[in-house]
XYZ file of C-alpha atoms in Angstrom:
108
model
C 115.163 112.662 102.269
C 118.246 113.141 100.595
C 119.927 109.803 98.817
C 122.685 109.741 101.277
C 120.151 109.375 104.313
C 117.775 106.763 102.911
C 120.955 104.715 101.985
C 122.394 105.252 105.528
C 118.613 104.053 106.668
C 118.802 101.085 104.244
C 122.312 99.738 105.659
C 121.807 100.371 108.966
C 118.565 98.350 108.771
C 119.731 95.406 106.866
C 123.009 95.299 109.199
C 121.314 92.753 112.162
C 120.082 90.378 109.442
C 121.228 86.684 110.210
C 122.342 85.714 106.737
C 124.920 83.034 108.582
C 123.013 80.328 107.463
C 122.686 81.554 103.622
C 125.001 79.438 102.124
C 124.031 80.129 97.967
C 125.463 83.600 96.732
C 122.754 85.886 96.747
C 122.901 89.706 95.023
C 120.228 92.579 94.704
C 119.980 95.776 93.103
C 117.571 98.242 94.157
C 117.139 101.340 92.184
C 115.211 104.043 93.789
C 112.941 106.502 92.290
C 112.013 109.666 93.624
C 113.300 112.054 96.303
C 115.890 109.877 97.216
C 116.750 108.594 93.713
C 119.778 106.341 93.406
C 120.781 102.834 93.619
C 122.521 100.450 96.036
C 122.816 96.286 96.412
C 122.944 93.857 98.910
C 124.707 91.070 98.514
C 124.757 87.535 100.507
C 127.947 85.727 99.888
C 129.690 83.075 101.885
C 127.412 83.618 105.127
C 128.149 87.356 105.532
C 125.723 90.669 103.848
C 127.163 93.695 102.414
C 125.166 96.724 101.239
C 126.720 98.873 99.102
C 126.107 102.397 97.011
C 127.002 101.334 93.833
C 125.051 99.346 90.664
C 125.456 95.593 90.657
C 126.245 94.043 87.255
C 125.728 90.311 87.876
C 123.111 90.799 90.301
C 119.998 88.227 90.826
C 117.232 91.001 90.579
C 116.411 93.784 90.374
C 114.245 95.993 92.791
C 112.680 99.597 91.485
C 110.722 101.317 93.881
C 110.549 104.967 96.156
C 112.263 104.870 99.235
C 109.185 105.106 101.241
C 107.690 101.940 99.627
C 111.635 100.250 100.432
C 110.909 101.317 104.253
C 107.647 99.697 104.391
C 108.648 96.524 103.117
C 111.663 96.274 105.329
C 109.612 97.152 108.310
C 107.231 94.671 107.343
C 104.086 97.350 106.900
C 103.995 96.527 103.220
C 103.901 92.948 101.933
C 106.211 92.220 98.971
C 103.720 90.869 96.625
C 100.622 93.263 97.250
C 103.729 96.404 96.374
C 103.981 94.057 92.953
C 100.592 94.187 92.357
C 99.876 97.471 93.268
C 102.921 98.973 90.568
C 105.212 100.013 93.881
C 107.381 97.720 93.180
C 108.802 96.143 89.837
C 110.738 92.827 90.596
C 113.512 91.588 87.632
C 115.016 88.597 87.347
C 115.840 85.557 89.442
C 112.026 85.339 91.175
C 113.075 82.297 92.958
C 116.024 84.445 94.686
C 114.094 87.701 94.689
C 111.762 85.728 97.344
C 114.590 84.964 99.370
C 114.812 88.090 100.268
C 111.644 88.325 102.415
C 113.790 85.882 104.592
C 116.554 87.995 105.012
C 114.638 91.042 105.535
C 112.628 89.557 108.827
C 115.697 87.995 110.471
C 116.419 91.636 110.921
């Protein structure tokens, strides 16, 4: 899987989450290892998501993981915290907001 086509994946997943009632600004960075190496964000601002291919300065946290693992978790196969504790995932930053993310993940 090329970069292009897991980031294609990734947006077109994330684009039926119900973030309407998010009212706090919310921004992620995921860098991907692997195959599809390369990095993209989500952000949550003002009741509306955007995911983007580019790195996110001022961003909440910070996701590393393969693209596979990123699939799982978004699918719901792979729960957030065993991926931590297993080394899949590495989780920066703002671990309050970095939760918040479960949420917007299943109103998909």
């Amino acid at each position: 899987m090329t970069y292009q086509e897991m980031f294609s994946k990734a947006r077109g997943m994330l684009a039926g989450a119900d973030v309407s009632g998010i009212r706090e600004h919310l921004a992620y960075q995921f860098n991907i290892t692997g195959e599809a190496q390369g990095v993209f964000y989500i952000e949550v601002k003002d009741g509306a998501l955007q995911v983007e291919p580019y790195e996110y300065q001022d961003r909440d946290a910070l996701f590393t993981c393969s693209a596979d693992t990123l699939f799982k978790l978004a699918s719901g196969k792979t729960d957030p915290v065993g991926a931590v504790l297993l080394g899949k995932l590495k989780v920066e930053g703002n671990i309050d907001k970095a939760l918040k993310l479960k949420a917007i993940i299943a109103s998909v």
